[in-house]
């Protein structure tokens, strides 16, 4: 479980750091060749590249999630018992309400 939380934390940080770093680099002329661009073009290009970087981070996170082995995860028995009890309880309430509707008719 710690590995999943760590992956989530790292990708969340990258989703914030990457676009801010890209915008900073574009606006402070740290990338060669951007000094020749007009302010309008600079804003469009830096925003586009920042959005693309976030999409790359999201795709990387999805790839890591897909590659994670699914056989090592086992559901918590206490959680399963609670879930089954909750479902059976709510199913009983639905049946009761349908019977009361029939009685009213």
PDB file of C-alpha atoms in Angstrom:
ATOM      1  CA  UNK A   1       0.000   0.000   0.000  1.00  0.00           C
ATOM      2  CA  UNK A   2       2.922   2.319   0.705  1.00  0.00           C
ATOM      3  CA  UNK A   3       4.137   1.952  -2.878  1.00  0.00           C
ATOM      4  CA  UNK A   4       0.780   3.071  -4.264  1.00  0.00           C
ATOM      5  CA  UNK A   5       0.702   6.113  -1.998  1.00  0.00           C
ATOM      6  CA  UNK A   6       4.276   6.996  -2.936  1.00  0.00           C
ATOM      7  CA  UNK A   7       3.503   6.743  -6.677  1.00  0.00           C
ATOM      8  CA  UNK A   8       0.431   8.922  -6.204  1.00  0.00           C
ATOM      9  CA  UNK A   9       2.396  11.494  -4.198  1.00  0.00           C
ATOM     10  CA  UNK A  10       5.248  11.668  -6.728  1.00  0.00           C
ATOM     11  CA  UNK A  11       2.946  12.036  -9.728  1.00  0.00           C
ATOM     12  CA  UNK A  12       0.841  14.633  -7.894  1.00  0.00           C
ATOM     13  CA  UNK A  13       3.958  16.682  -7.197  1.00  0.00           C
ATOM     14  CA  UNK A  14       5.073  16.321 -10.808  1.00  0.00           C
ATOM     15  CA  UNK A  15       1.677  17.536 -11.993  1.00  0.00           C
ATOM     16  CA  UNK A  16       2.282  20.772 -10.070  1.00  0.00           C
ATOM     17  CA  UNK A  17       6.033  21.182 -10.524  1.00  0.00           C
ATOM     18  CA  UNK A  18       6.370  20.407 -14.255  1.00  0.00           C
ATOM     19  CA  UNK A  19       3.968  23.051 -15.628  1.00  0.00           C
ATOM     20  CA  UNK A  20       5.139  25.733 -13.195  1.00  0.00           C
ATOM     21  CA  UNK A  21       8.778  25.029 -14.100  1.00  0.00           C
ATOM     22  CA  UNK A  22       7.953  25.159 -17.811  1.00  0.00           C
ATOM     23  CA  UNK A  23       6.095  28.459 -17.472  1.00  0.00           C
ATOM     24  CA  UNK A  24       8.941  29.880 -15.377  1.00  0.00           C
ATOM     25  CA  UNK A  25      11.540  28.761 -17.921  1.00  0.00           C
ATOM     26  CA  UNK A  26       9.625  30.310 -20.811  1.00  0.00           C
ATOM     27  CA  UNK A  27       8.894  33.592 -19.041  1.00  0.00           C
ATOM     28  CA  UNK A  28      12.454  34.064 -17.763  1.00  0.00           C
ATOM     29  CA  UNK A  29      14.142  33.229 -21.092  1.00  0.00           C
ATOM     30  CA  UNK A  30      15.817  30.072 -19.803  1.00  0.00           C
ATOM     31  CA  UNK A  31      14.943  28.193 -22.990  1.00  0.00           C
ATOM     32  CA  UNK A  32      17.058  29.184 -25.998  1.00  0.00           C
ATOM     33  CA  UNK A  33      15.207  30.758 -28.876  1.00  0.00           C
ATOM     34  CA  UNK A  34      12.205  32.088 -26.994  1.00  0.00           C
ATOM     35  CA  UNK A  35      13.526  35.648 -26.991  1.00  0.00           C
ATOM     36  CA  UNK A  36      12.568  35.988 -30.669  1.00  0.00           C
ATOM     37  CA  UNK A  37       8.923  35.151 -29.995  1.00  0.00           C
ATOM     38  CA  UNK A  38       6.260  37.791 -29.522  1.00  0.00           C
ATOM     39  CA  UNK A  39       4.651  37.952 -26.040  1.00  0.00           C
ATOM     40  CA  UNK A  40       1.444  36.492 -27.455  1.00  0.00           C
ATOM     41  CA  UNK A  41       3.244  33.566 -29.063  1.00  0.00           C
ATOM     42  CA  UNK A  42       5.341  33.044 -25.942  1.00  0.00           C
ATOM     43  CA  UNK A  43       2.226  32.810 -23.781  1.00  0.00           C
ATOM     44  CA  UNK A  44       0.526  30.380 -26.162  1.00  0.00           C
ATOM     45  CA  UNK A  45       3.566  28.165 -26.564  1.00  0.00           C
ATOM     46  CA  UNK A  46       4.407  28.043 -22.854  1.00  0.00           C
ATOM     47  CA  UNK A  47       0.793  27.253 -21.925  1.00  0.00           C
ATOM     48  CA  UNK A  48       0.553  24.548 -24.569  1.00  0.00           C
ATOM     49  CA  UNK A  49       3.792  22.897 -23.437  1.00  0.00           C
ATOM     50  CA  UNK A  50       2.704  23.103 -19.769  1.00  0.00           C
ATOM     51  CA  UNK A  51      -0.612  21.391 -20.552  1.00  0.00           C
ATOM     52  CA  UNK A  52       1.184  18.708 -22.570  1.00  0.00           C
ATOM     53  CA  UNK A  53       3.534  18.082 -19.625  1.00  0.00           C
ATOM     54  CA  UNK A  54       0.570  17.470 -17.293  1.00  0.00           C
ATOM     55  CA  UNK A  55      -0.937  15.047 -19.793  1.00  0.00           C
ATOM     56  CA  UNK A  56       2.385  13.192 -20.013  1.00  0.00           C
ATOM     57  CA  UNK A  57       2.495  12.865 -16.211  1.00  0.00           C
ATOM     58  CA  UNK A  58      -1.093  11.556 -16.171  1.00  0.00           C
ATOM     59  CA  UNK A  59      -0.287   9.030 -18.919  1.00  0.00           C
ATOM     60  CA  UNK A  60       2.803   7.916 -16.981  1.00  0.00           C
ATOM     61  CA  UNK A  61       0.705   7.413 -13.838  1.00  0.00           C
ATOM     62  CA  UNK A  62      -1.877   5.374 -15.761  1.00  0.00           C
ATOM     63  CA  UNK A  63       0.911   3.270 -17.268  1.00  0.00           C
ATOM     64  CA  UNK A  64       2.365   2.597 -13.803  1.00  0.00           C
ATOM     65  CA  UNK A  65      -1.092   1.632 -12.501  1.00  0.00           C
ATOM     66  CA  UNK A  66      -1.692  -0.770 -15.374  1.00  0.00           C
ATOM     67  CA  UNK A  67       1.710  -2.413 -14.954  1.00  0.00           C
ATOM     68  CA  UNK A  68       1.157  -2.975 -11.223  1.00  0.00           C
ATOM     69  CA  UNK A  69       0.502  -6.656 -10.528  1.00  0.00           C
ATOM     70  CA  UNK A  70      -3.107  -7.260  -9.587  1.00  0.00           C
ATOM     71  CA  UNK A  71      -2.536 -10.586  -7.832  1.00  0.00           C
ATOM     72  CA  UNK A  72      -0.693  -9.073  -4.883  1.00  0.00           C
ATOM     73  CA  UNK A  73      -3.737  -7.121  -3.692  1.00  0.00           C
ATOM     74  CA  UNK A  74      -6.159  -8.899  -1.412  1.00  0.00           C
ATOM     75  CA  UNK A  75      -9.294  -7.217  -0.090  1.00  0.00           C
ATOM     76  CA  UNK A  76      -9.620  -6.583   3.619  1.00  0.00           C
ATOM     77  CA  UNK A  77     -11.990  -9.197   5.115  1.00  0.00           C
ATOM     78  CA  UNK A  78     -13.519  -6.692   7.552  1.00  0.00           C
ATOM     79  CA  UNK A  79     -14.262  -4.294   4.704  1.00  0.00           C
ATOM     80  CA  UNK A  80     -15.851  -7.081   2.645  1.00  0.00           C
ATOM     81  CA  UNK A  81     -18.069  -8.116   5.546  1.00  0.00           C
ATOM     82  CA  UNK A  82     -19.234  -4.517   6.078  1.00  0.00           C
ATOM     83  CA  UNK A  83     -19.877  -4.049   2.364  1.00  0.00           C
ATOM     84  CA  UNK A  84     -21.913  -7.243   2.114  1.00  0.00           C
ATOM     85  CA  UNK A  85     -23.953  -6.290   5.184  1.00  0.00           C
ATOM     86  CA  UNK A  86     -24.579  -2.837   3.768  1.00  0.00           C
ATOM     87  CA  UNK A  87     -25.697  -4.205   0.408  1.00  0.00           C
ATOM     88  CA  UNK A  88     -28.013  -6.774   1.962  1.00  0.00           C
ATOM     89  CA  UNK A  89     -29.466  -4.133   4.286  1.00  0.00           C
ATOM     90  CA  UNK A  90     -30.118  -1.690   1.442  1.00  0.00           C
ATOM     91  CA  UNK A  91     -31.585  -4.498  -0.699  1.00  0.00           C
ATOM     92  CA  UNK A  92     -33.986  -5.298   2.144  1.00  0.00           C
ATOM     93  CA  UNK A  93     -35.108  -1.664   2.324  1.00  0.00           C
ATOM     94  CA  UNK A  94     -35.793  -1.592  -1.414  1.00  0.00           C
ATOM     95  CA  UNK A  95     -37.928  -4.716  -1.121  1.00  0.00           C
ATOM     96  CA  UNK A  96     -39.885  -3.219   1.807  1.00  0.00           C
ATOM     97  CA  UNK A  97     -40.615  -0.014  -0.088  1.00  0.00           C
ATOM     98  CA  UNK A  98     -41.884  -1.926  -3.134  1.00  0.00           C
ATOM     99  CA  UNK A  99     -44.213  -3.968  -0.917  1.00  0.00           C
ATOM    100  CA  UNK A 100     -45.600  -0.823   0.693  1.00  0.00           C
ATOM    101  CA  UNK A 101     -46.279   0.622  -2.772  1.00  0.00           C
ATOM    102  CA  UNK A 102     -48.254  -2.489  -3.696  1.00  0.00           C
ATOM    103  CA  UNK A 103     -50.297  -2.215  -0.495  1.00  0.00           C
ATOM    104  CA  UNK A 104     -51.194   1.413  -1.302  1.00  0.00           C
ATOM    105  CA  UNK A 105     -52.470   0.459  -4.766  1.00  0.00           C
TER     106      UNK A 105
END
